[in-house]
Amino acid sequence: MQDVKTALQSARDRHLNELKDLLAIPSVSALPEHKKDVEEAAAWIANALKKIGMENVDIMPTEGHPVVYGDWLHAAGKPTVLIYGHYDVQPVDPLELWETPPFEADIRDEKIYARGATDDKGQVFMHLKAVETLMETYGELPVNVKFCIEGEEEIGSPHLDDFVDKHQQMLSADVLVISDNPMLEKGQPTVCYGLRGLAGLQIDVSGAKGDLHSGLYGGGVPNPLHALADLLASMHDNKGRISVDGFYDDVIALTAEEKEAYDALKYDEEATRAELDVPALYGEEGYTFLERTWVRPTLEINGMHGGFQGEGIKTVLPSKASAKISCRLVPGQDPDHILQLLEKHIEQHASRAVTVETTHFDKGKPFVTPFDHPAIQAAGAALSKAYGAETAYTRMGGSLPIAETFSDMLDIPIVLMGFGLPTENFHAPNEHFHLENFDKGLEAICDYYNTLAETLE
């Protein structure tokens, strides 16, 4: 590994200049006016794959933005690593809050600032450079590799399920590596081995045919806002537990080993409370903050609308009210089943004086790879070596539906080996990436690929 470390250090300036070129492409997948920029980013990735010695490089069309594929399959008898990432980025609004232009990468205080610096161009780029460095140092790779880099992650990967389904043989591998998630905190190397799923729902409540004067009609006709508030309140008890019948029935409990690992992190809940500036943390009784946010399901109200929203008061009795709900799901739970349970609960608890309709939104299944799996433990060992600190094995409260897609269709373990930090403003102005993690992360990736063959034998 010393030769690899020396090679990485000597190439650092070149690497960062190349990363700046990639970050300069405004590949905003959500905005039609950036379609050509998204295509340019795909071409950049494809060209970079060719330069580092990948074969069968192809920009593969979907019904939306393309997927870039490339592979190197000459490590006979060795495992195959599938590397997933995305080259699209979030919109930059509000532009006036950026200290430097979002697509003109700027390095200051050992951080690189640009849209996509941490989510996910910077982390995809690290895998490109790790593979390049191994190839240049040894003339070959210690494992077989396949790259699958998409352009629609920031809009929910609407066409990736179909792509993976159609190309299962091409994408088959022994382990999937994703670097698109944050570390636990600065200096704390982290391997994430599970993500929560997602089920989204909108509730629309209708009363009279139009808004009414609250003085003339108040108390005599149904108020959709009152009905909605009562309905939403029925979904939790006073101890933070979800009151929807059957909601917890299929939840797979945390293992004793996992609980011990979480307790060993000695997570500072008071620091979190202070950082968030709230009087107290809140959640399901009997569970720690990490357990509530990593391994317990949730039902959250994300938005409510109805009646007069302007300054001052308007004594209106609204004709309509609505709310948006999202449920984060854990292993054992199926989003379609959860939505059925929610529908049943709404039907049973809604006022008969109003009309209630529902609309389903995003869905995604949870996934978990056993944290004692050899591929997970090898990643942890490589990270510990690079950072000089014990690796934390965590789950993550958020959802990454594509991870479950790969897990389900390809039946492979997934290693979420991220190098971003929660404070790096991904999806917000002044997104940045700490170069400490760029440097140590590159070492860790190279070491992981070097040792993975022996680990999975």
JSON list of C-alpha atoms in Angstrom, two decimals, residues 4 19 32 38 54 68 110 114 123 134 136 171 210 222 238 253 280 317 362 376 399 401 416 447:
[
{"chain": "A", "resi": 4, "resn": "VAL", "atom": "CA", "xyz": [-0.30, 3.35, -3.66]},
{"chain": "A", "resi": 19, "resn": "LEU", "atom": "CA", "xyz": [-12.50, 17.00, -10.19]},
{"chain": "A", "resi": 32, "resn": "PRO", "atom": "CA", "xyz": [-35.14, 20.41, -18.60]},
{"chain": "A", "resi": 38, "resn": "VAL", "atom": "CA", "xyz": [-26.50, 16.13, -18.03]},
{"chain": "A", "resi": 54, "resn": "MET", "atom": "CA", "xyz": [-12.09, 0.33, -18.25]},
{"chain": "A", "resi": 68, "resn": "VAL", "atom": "CA", "xyz": [-22.82, 5.10, -17.84]},
{"chain": "A", "resi": 110, "resn": "GLU", "atom": "CA", "xyz": [-9.03, 22.45, 2.85]},
{"chain": "A", "resi": 114, "resn": "ALA", "atom": "CA", "xyz": [-19.24, 23.42, -5.58]},
{"chain": "A", "resi": 123, "resn": "GLN", "atom": "CA", "xyz": [-17.33, 10.54, -4.15]},
{"chain": "A", "resi": 134, "resn": "LEU", "atom": "CA", "xyz": [-4.27, 0.62, -8.57]},
{"chain": "A", "resi": 136, "resn": "GLU", "atom": "CA", "xyz": [-1.02, 2.38, -12.64]},
{"chain": "A", "resi": 171, "resn": "LEU", "atom": "CA", "xyz": [-24.52, -5.90, -13.50]},
{"chain": "A", "resi": 210, "resn": "GLY", "atom": "CA", "xyz": [-66.55, 26.74, -1.28]},
{"chain": "A", "resi": 222, "resn": "PRO", "atom": "CA", "xyz": [-67.82, 20.79, 9.07]},
{"chain": "A", "resi": 238, "resn": "ASN", "atom": "CA", "xyz": [-48.95, 10.38, 23.72]},
{"chain": "A", "resi": 253, "resn": "ALA", "atom": "CA", "xyz": [-36.10, -6.19, 16.01]},
{"chain": "A", "resi": 280, "resn": "ALA", "atom": "CA", "xyz": [-36.04, 18.47, 24.16]},
{"chain": "A", "resi": 317, "resn": "LEU", "atom": "CA", "xyz": [-64.11, 28.51, 7.15]},
{"chain": "A", "resi": 362, "resn": "ASP", "atom": "CA", "xyz": [-42.79, 7.84, -3.32]},
{"chain": "A", "resi": 376, "resn": "ILE", "atom": "CA", "xyz": [-18.85, -5.02, 5.53]},
{"chain": "A", "resi": 399, "resn": "SER", "atom": "CA", "xyz": [-33.89, 6.16, 2.22]},
{"chain": "A", "resi": 401, "resn": "PRO", "atom": "CA", "xyz": [-34.59, 3.18, -2.93]},
{"chain": "A", "resi": 416, "resn": "LEU", "atom": "CA", "xyz": [-22.38, 2.02, 1.96]},
{"chain": "A", "resi": 447, "resn": "ASP", "atom": "CA", "xyz": [-6.93, -0.79, 0.53]}
]
